[in-house]
Short mmCIF file of C-alpha atoms in Angstrom, two decimals:
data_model
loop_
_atom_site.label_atom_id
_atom_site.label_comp_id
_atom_site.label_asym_id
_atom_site.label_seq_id
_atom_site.Cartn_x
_atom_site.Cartn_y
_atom_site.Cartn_z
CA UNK G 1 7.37 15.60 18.13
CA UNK G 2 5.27 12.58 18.17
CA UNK G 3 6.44 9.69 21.05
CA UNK G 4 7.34 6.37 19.19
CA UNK G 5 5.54 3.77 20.01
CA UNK G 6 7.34 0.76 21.84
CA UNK G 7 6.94 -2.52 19.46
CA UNK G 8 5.10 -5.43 20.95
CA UNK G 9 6.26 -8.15 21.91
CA UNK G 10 4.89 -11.30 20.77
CA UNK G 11 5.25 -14.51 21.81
CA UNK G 12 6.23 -17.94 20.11
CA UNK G 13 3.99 -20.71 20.08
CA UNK G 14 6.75 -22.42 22.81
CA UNK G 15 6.65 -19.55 25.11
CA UNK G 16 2.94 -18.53 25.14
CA UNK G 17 2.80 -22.77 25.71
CA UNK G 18 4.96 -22.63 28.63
CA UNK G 19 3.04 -19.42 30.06
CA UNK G 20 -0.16 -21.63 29.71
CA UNK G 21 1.44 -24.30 31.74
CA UNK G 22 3.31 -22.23 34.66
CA UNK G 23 -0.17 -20.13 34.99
CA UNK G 24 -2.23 -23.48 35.05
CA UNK G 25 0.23 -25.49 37.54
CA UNK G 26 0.15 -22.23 40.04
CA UNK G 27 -3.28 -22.65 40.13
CA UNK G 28 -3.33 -25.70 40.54
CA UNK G 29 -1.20 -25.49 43.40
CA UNK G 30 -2.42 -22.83 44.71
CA UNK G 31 -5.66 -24.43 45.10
CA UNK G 32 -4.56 -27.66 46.51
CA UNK G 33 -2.42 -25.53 49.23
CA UNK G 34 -6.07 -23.52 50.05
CA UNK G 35 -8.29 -26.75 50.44
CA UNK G 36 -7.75 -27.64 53.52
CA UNK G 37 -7.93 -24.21 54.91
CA UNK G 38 -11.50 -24.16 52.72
CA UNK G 39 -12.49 -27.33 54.50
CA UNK G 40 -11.48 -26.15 58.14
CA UNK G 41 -13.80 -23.02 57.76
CA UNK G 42 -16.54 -25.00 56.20
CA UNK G 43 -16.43 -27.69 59.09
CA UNK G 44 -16.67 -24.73 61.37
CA UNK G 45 -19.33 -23.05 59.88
CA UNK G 46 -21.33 -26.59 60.63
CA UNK G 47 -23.25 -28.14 63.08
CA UNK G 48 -22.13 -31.16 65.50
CA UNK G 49 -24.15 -33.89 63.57
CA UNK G 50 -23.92 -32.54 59.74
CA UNK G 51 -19.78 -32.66 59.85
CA UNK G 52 -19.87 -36.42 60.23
CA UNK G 53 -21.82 -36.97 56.72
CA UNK G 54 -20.44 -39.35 54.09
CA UNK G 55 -19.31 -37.79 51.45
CA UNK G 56 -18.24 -34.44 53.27
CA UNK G 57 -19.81 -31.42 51.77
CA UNK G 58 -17.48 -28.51 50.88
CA UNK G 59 -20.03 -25.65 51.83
CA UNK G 60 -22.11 -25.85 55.18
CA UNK G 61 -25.86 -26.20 54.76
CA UNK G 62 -27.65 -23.14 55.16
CA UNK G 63 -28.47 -21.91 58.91
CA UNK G 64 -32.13 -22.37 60.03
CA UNK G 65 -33.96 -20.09 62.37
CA UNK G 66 -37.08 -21.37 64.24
CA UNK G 67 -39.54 -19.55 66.38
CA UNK G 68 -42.34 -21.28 68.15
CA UNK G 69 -45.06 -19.49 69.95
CA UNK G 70 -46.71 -21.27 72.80
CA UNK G 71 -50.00 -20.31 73.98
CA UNK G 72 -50.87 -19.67 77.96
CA UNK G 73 -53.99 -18.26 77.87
CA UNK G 74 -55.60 -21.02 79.86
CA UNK G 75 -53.30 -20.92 82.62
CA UNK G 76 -54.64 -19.82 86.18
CA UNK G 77 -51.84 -19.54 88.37
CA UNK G 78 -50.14 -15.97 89.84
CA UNK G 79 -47.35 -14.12 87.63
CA UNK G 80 -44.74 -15.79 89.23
CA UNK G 81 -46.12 -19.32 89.19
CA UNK G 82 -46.43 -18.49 85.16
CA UNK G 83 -43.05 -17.13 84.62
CA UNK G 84 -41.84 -20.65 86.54
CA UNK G 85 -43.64 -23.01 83.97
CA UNK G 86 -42.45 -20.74 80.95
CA UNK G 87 -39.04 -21.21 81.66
CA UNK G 88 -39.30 -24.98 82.19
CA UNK G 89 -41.28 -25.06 78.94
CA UNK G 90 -38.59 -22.95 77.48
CA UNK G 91 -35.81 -24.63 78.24
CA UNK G 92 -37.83 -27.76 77.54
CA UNK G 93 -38.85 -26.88 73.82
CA UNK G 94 -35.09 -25.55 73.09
CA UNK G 95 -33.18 -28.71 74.80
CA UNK G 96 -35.82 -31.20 72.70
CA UNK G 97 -35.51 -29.61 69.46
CA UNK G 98 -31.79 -29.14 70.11
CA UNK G 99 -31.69 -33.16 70.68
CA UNK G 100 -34.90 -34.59 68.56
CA UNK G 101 -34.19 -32.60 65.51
CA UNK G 102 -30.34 -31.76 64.97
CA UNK G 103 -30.68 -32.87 61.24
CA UNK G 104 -32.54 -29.84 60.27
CA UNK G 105 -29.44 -27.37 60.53
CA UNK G 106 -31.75 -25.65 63.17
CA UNK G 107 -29.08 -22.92 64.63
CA UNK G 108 -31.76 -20.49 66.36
CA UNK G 109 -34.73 -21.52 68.16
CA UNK G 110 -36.89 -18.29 69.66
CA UNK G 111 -39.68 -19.23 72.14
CA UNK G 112 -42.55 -17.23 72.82
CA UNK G 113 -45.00 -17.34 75.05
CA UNK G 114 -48.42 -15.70 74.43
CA UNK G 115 -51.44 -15.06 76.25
CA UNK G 116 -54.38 -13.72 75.14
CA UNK G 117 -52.77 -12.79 71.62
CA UNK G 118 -50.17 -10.87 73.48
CA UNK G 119 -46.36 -11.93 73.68
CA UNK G 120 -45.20 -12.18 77.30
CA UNK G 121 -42.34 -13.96 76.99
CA UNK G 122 -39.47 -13.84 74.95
CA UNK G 123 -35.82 -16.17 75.05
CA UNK G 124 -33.76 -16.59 72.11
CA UNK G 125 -30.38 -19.39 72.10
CA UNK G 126 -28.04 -20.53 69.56
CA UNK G 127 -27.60 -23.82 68.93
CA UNK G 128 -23.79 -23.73 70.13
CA UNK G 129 -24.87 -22.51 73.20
CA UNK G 130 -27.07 -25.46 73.82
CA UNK G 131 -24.59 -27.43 73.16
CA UNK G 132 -21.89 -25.77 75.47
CA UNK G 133 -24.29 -26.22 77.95
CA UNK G 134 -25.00 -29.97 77.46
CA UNK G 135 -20.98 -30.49 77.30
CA UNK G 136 -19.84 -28.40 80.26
CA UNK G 137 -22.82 -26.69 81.74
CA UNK G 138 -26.51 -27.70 83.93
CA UNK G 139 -27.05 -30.86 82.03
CA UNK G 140 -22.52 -31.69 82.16
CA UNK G 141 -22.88 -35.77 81.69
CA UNK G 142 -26.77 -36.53 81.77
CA UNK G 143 -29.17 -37.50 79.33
CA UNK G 144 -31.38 -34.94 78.10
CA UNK G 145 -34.90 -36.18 78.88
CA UNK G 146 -37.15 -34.33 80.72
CA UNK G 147 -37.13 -35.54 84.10
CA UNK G 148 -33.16 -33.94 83.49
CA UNK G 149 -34.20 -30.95 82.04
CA UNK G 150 -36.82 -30.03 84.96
CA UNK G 151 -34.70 -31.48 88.07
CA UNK G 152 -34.42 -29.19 91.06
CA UNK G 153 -33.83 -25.79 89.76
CA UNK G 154 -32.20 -26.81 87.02
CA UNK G 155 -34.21 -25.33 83.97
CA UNK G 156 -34.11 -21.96 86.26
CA UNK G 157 -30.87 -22.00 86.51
CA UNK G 158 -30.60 -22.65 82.51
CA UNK G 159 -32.84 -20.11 81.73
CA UNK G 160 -30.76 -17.48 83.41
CA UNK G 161 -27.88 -18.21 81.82
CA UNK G 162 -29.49 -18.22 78.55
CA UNK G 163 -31.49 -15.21 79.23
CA UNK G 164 -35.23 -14.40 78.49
CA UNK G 165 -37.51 -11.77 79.06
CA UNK G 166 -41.14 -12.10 80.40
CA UNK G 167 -43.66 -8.72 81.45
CA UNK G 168 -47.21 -10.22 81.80
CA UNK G 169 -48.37 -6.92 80.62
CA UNK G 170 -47.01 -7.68 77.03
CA UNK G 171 -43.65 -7.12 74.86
CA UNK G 172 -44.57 -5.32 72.33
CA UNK G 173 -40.74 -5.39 71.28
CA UNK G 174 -41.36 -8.95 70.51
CA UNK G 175 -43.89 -10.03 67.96
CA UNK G 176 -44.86 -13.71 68.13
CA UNK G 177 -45.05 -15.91 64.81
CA UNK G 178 -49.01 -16.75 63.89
CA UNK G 179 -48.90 -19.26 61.02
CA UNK G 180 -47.97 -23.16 61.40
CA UNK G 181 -45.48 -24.59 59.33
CA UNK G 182 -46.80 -27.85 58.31
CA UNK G 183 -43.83 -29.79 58.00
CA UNK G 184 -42.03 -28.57 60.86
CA UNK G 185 -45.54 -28.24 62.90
CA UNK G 186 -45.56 -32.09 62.75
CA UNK G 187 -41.98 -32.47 63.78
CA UNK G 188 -42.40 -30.38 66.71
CA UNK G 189 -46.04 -32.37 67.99
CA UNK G 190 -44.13 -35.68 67.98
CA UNK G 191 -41.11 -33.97 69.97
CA UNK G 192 -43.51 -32.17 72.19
CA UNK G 193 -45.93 -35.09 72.31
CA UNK G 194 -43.95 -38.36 73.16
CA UNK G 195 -40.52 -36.93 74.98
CA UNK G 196 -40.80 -33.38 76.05
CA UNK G 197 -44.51 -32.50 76.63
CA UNK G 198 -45.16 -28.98 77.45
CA UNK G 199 -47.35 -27.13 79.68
CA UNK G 200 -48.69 -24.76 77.29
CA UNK G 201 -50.12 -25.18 73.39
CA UNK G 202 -47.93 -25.28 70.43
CA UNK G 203 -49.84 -22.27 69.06
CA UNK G 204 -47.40 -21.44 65.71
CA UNK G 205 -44.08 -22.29 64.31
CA UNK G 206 -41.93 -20.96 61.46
CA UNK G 207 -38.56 -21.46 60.10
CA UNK G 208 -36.43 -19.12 58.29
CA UNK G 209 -33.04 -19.10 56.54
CA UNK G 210 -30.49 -16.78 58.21
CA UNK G 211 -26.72 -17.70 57.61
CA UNK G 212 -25.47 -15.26 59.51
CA UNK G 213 -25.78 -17.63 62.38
CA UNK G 214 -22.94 -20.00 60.76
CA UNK G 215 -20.90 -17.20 61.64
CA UNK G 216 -22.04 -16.21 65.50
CA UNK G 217 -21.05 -19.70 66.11
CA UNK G 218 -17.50 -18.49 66.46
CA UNK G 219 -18.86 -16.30 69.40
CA UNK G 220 -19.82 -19.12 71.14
CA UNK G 221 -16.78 -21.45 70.04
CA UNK G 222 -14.40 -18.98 72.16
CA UNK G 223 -16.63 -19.23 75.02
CA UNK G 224 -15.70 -22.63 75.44
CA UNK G 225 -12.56 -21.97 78.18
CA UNK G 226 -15.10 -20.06 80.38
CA UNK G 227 -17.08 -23.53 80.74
CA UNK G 228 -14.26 -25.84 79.91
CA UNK G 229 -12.29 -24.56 83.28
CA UNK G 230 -14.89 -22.92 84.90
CA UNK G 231 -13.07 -23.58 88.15
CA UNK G 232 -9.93 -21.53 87.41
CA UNK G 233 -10.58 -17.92 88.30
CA UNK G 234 -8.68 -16.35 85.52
CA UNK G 235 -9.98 -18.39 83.24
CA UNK G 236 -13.50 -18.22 83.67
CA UNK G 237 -13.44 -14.31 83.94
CA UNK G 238 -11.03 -13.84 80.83
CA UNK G 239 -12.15 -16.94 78.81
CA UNK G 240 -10.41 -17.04 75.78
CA UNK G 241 -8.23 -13.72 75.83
CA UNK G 242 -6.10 -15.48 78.92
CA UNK G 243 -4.53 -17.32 76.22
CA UNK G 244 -4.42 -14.61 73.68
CA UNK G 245 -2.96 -12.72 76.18
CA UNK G 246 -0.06 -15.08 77.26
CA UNK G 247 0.91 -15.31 73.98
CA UNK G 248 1.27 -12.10 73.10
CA UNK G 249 3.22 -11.56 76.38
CA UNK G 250 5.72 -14.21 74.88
CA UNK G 251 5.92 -12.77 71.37
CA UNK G 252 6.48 -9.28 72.93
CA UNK G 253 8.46 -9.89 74.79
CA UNK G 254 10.52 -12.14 72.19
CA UNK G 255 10.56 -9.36 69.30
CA UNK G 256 11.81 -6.36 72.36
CA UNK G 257 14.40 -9.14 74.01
CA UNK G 258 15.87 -10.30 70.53
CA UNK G 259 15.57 -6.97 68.39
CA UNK G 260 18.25 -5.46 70.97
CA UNK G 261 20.22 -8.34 72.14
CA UNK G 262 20.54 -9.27 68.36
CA UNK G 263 21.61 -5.61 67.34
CA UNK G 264 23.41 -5.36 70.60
CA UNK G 265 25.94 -8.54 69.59
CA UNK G 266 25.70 -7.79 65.83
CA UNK G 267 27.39 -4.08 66.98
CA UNK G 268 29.89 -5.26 68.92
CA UNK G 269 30.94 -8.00 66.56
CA UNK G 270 30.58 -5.37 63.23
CA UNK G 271 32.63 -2.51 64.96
CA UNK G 272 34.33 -3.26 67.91
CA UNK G 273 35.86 -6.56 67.92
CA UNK G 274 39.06 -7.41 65.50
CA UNK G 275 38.42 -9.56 62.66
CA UNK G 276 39.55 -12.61 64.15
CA UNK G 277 37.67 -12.49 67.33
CA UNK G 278 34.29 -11.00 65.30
CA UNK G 279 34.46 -14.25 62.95
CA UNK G 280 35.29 -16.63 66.01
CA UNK G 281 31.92 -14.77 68.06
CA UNK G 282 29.73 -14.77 64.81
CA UNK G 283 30.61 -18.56 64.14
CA UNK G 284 29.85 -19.21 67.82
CA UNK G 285 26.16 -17.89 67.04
CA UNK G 286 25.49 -19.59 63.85
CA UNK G 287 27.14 -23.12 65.03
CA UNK G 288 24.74 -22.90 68.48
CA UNK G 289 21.47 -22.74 66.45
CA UNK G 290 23.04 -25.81 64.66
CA UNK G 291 21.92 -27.83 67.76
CA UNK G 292 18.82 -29.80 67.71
CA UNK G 293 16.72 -28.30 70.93
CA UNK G 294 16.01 -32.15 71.05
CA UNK G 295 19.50 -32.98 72.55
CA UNK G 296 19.59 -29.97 75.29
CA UNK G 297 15.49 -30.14 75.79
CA UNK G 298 15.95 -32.34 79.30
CA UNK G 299 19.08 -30.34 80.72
CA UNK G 300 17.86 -27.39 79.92
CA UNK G 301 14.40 -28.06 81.93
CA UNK G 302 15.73 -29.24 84.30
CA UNK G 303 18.50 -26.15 84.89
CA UNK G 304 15.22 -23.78 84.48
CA UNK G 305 13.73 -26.14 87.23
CA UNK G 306 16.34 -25.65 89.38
CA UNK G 307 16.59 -21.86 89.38
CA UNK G 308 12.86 -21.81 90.05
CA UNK G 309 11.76 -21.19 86.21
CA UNK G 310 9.02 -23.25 86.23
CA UNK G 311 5.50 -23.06 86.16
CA UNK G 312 5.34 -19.18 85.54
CA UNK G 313 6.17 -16.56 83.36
CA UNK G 314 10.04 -16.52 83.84
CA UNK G 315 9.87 -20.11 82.63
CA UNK G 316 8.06 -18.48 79.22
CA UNK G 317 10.67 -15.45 78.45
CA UNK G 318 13.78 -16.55 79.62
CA UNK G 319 14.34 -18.98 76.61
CA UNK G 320 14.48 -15.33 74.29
CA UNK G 321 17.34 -13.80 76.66
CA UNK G 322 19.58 -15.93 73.79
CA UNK G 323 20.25 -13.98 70.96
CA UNK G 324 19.16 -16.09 67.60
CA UNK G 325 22.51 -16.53 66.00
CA UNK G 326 21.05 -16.08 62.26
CA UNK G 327 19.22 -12.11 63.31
CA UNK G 328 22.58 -11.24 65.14
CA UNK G 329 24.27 -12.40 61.21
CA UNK G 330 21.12 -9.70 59.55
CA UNK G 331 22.58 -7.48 61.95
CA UNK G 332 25.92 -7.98 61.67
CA UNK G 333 25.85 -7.76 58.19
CA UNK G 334 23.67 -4.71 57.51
CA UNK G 335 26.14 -2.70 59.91
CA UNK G 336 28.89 -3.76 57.99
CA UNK G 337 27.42 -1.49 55.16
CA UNK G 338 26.67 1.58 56.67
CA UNK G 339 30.11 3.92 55.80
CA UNK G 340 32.58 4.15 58.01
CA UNK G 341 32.92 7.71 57.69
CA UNK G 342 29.62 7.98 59.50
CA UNK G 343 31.12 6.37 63.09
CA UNK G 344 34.76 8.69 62.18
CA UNK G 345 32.60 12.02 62.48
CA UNK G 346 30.96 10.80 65.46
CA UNK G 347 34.02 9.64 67.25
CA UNK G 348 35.56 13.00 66.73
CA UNK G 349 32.81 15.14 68.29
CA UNK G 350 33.34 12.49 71.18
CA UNK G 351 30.39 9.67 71.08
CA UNK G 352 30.58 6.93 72.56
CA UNK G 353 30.06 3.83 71.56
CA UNK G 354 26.82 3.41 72.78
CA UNK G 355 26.09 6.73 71.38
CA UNK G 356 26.90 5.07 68.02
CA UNK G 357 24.87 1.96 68.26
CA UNK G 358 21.76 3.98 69.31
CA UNK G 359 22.07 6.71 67.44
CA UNK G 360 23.29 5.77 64.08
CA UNK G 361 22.97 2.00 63.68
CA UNK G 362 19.41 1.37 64.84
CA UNK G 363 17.44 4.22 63.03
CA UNK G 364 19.19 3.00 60.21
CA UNK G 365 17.62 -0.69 61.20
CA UNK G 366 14.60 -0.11 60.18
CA UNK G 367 14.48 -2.94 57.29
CA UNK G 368 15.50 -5.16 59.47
CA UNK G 369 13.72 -4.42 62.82
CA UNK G 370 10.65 -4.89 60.91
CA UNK G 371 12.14 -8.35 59.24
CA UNK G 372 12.99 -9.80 62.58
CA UNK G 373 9.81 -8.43 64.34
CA UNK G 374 7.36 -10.18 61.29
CA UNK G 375 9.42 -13.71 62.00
CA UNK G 376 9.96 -13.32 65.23
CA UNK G 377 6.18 -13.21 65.56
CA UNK G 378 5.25 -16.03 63.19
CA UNK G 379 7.89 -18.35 64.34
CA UNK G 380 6.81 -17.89 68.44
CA UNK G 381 2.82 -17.47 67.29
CA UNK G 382 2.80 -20.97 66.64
CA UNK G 383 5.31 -22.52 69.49
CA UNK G 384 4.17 -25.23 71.23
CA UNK G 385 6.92 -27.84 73.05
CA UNK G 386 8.64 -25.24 75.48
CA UNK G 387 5.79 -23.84 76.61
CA UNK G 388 3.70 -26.69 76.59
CA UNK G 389 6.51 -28.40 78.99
CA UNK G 390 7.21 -25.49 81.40
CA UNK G 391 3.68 -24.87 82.41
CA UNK G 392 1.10 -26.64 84.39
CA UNK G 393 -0.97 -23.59 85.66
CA UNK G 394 -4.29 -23.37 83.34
CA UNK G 395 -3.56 -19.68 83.35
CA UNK G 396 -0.60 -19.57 82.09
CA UNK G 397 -0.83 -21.30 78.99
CA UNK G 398 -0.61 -20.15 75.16
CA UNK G 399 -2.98 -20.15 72.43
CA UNK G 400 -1.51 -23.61 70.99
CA UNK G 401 -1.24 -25.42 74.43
CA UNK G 402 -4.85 -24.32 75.33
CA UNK G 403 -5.59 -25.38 71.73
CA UNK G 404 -3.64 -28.73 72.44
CA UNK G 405 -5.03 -29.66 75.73
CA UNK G 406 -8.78 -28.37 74.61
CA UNK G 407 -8.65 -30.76 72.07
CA UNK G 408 -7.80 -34.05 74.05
CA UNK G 409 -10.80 -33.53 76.23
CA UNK G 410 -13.57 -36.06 74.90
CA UNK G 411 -16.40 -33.66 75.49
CA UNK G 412 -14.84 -31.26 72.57
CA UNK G 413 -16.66 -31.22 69.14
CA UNK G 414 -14.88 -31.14 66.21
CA UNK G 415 -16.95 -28.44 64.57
CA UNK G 416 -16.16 -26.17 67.86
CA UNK G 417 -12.28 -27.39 67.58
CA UNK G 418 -11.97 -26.30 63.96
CA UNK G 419 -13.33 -23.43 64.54
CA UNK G 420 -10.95 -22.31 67.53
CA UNK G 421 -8.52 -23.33 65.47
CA UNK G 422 -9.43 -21.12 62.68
CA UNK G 423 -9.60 -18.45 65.04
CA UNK G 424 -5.95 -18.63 65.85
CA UNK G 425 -4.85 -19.24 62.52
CA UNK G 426 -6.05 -16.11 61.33
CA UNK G 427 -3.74 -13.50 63.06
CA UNK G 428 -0.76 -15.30 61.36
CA UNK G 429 -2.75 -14.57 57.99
CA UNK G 430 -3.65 -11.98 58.30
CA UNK G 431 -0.47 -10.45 59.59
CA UNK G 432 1.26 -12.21 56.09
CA UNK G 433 -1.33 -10.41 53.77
CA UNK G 434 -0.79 -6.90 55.34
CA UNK G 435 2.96 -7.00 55.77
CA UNK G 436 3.76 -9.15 52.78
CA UNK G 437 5.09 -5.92 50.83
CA UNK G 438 7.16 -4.59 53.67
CA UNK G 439 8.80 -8.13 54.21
CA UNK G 440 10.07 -8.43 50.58
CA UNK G 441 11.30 -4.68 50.94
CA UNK G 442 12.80 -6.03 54.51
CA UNK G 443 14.35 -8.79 52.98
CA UNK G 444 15.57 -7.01 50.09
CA UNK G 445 17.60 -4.14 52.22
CA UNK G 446 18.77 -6.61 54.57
CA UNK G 447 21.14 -8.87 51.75
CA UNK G 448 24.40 -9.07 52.99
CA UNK G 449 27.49 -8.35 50.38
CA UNK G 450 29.42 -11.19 49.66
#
């Protein structure tokens, strides 16, 4: 027998109207919702001097690579006298065209020094590294001229940190560039020329696209920290990932300390206390989240003060030793549904009650384990005020209050702050996108009969 067909449905005029509309206004919306996220990455993506341009520009300018080769084969001096003038010419030619021509979206400058026809020095920087060290490095609060540049051991110093490689007997790993550029060649003469003269010859120069670099800017955007507080130990070892890894002591620590206080109290209140007393407890729960933290912020500070919970990880975690009164409802509810019967054949073969809450109620918890564990974490990811009040030790503080205290210091560039930013927006994103089908399913198993 043939399968009838189902009939189509068509649509009025009206409805396919009103589908128009809903389909246009969600995108719409949806678009309006994603531009300033757009705008954040694009700012990022740019250098120091192009994100201040009038009108903005949506989409970064494309990333510029520039290698100059400078020619030594006049030079008389030992190997070691050499390898002395190519890094002050080095950190010379990147510091000048880092300064003199920031307009040209140059992100890469490669030096090269030849001799001969034969590369014998190589250094490569990216322009956020240049920068991190004229914010917080060497050249922290001078002007880059080259008197700066060159003073004491300075450019030595800089060239270490930037790194370089130099074998008078050639790198053959390192080609040099041969051809001049003309309009960049006459750029580089007037910066060479009038502020940063050099001891060898401008023998070639060459630009090339390569927008891969708008993206290795990040790399250099989360070693801000190391420079930033160079002086705390931690810090300047871990960088970064001392934040990242405070927070995600907190928000452990959080989702473990809630999940079973939370199914502990919803338990106790489901099965074990009578009626009465289990509404009385469960309205205890749900009226204390009713209180603005504003009104017990100052005692409660001060009580952590007072019992030494200040200034160090006890002042962090203590706050989640509380059980949320609106997971220990989830809770509450969702045992309310599992059978009685279930608990009857267990008490009989002589569980304990314990016995019942670990064996039967939480493997059934699954749903909402996972629903508590997925807010827990984007609710805490983003807390600022407790822990931006309880801690004073550089170590010790959390992506936002790092993020908050990086960005009052009036060194900070706003293409490097939205950029950290972005970075620890991302996780929360992320996190949405890959576990946006198990929260519905969370939520949906986790509704609460009425």
């Amino acid at each position: 027998m043939k399968k009838s067909k189902s009939p189509k449905i068509r649509l009025s005029k009206s409805d396919l109207s009103l589908q128009i509309v809903s389909i246009v206004v969600t995108v719409i919306s949806l678009l309006l919702v994603l531009f300033p996220f757009a705008l954040t990455i694009s700012n990022a993506m740019k250098d120091n001097t192009k994100i201040y341009d009038v009108p903005p520009k949506l989409l970064p300018d494309s990333a510029n690579s520039l290698q100059i080769a400078v020619d030594y084969t006049d030079f008389t001096g030992s190997d070691a006298e050499l390898e002395t003038v190519l890094q002050e010419d080095m950190v010379s030619s990147m510091f000048g065209i880092y300064t003199k021509l920031n307009r040209d979206s140059i992100f890469e400058t490669k030096f090269y020094g030849v001799r001969d026809g034969q590369t014998i020095f190589y250094a490569r920087a990216h322009q956020s590294q240049l920068q991190l060290e004229k914010d917080y490095g060497i050249y922290e609060g001078t002007v880059l001229k080259k008197q700066t540049l060159l003073y004491k051991d300075r450019a030595q110093r800089a060239a270490n940190i930037i790194g370089y490689e130099f074998s008078p007997d050639g790198l053959s790993s390192h080609p040099a560039p041969t051809g001049m550029q003309d309009g960049m060649q006459a750029k580089l003469q007037e910066v060479f020329e009038k502020k940063f003269p050099l001891n060898g010859t401008l023998a070639a120069c060459d630009t090339k696209q390569n927008n891969w670099l708008l993206l290795e800017s990040f790399v250099h955007y989360m070693k801000l920290p190391n420079y930033m507080y160079s002086k705390n130990e931690t810090i300047s070892r871990f960088g970064f990932w001392a934040f990242v890894g405070n927070t995600v002591i907190v928000i452990g620590f959080a989702i473990l300390s809630q999940v079973f206080l939370c199914s502990l109290c919803g338990f106790v209140i489901s099965r074990l206390l009578p009626p009465k007393a289990a509404r009385f407890t469960l309205l205890f729960f749900l009226g204390a989240q009713m209180i603005p933290f504003a009104s017990i912020m100052l005692p409660q500070l001060i009580m952590y003060r007072n019992m030494g919970a200040y200034n160090n990880y006890a002042a962090l975690l203590l706050p989640f030793l509380y059980p949320y009164g609106f997971y220990v409802y989830l809770f509450k509810g969702f045992f309310d549904r599992i059978p009685g019967s279930y608990f009857e054949a267990a008490r009989l073969d002589g569980a304990s009650n314990f016995f019942l809450y670990r064996r039967i109620c939480m493997p059934l918890s699954k749903p909402i384990i996972s629903l508590i564990a997925l807010q827990t974490f984007l609710g805490n990811w983003n807390d600022f005020f407790w822990a931006w009040m309880v801690t004073e030790l550089q170590e010790l503080w959390t992506l936002n209050v790092a993020l908050y205290n990086i960005s009052n210091n009036v060194s900070t560039k706003q293409n490097t702050l939205m950029g950290i930013s972005l970075v620890t927006i991302l996780p929360v994103i992320l996190i949405t996108l890959l576990f946006s089908k198990q929260l519905k399913a969370s939520i949906m198993s986790s509704g609460v009969k009425g």
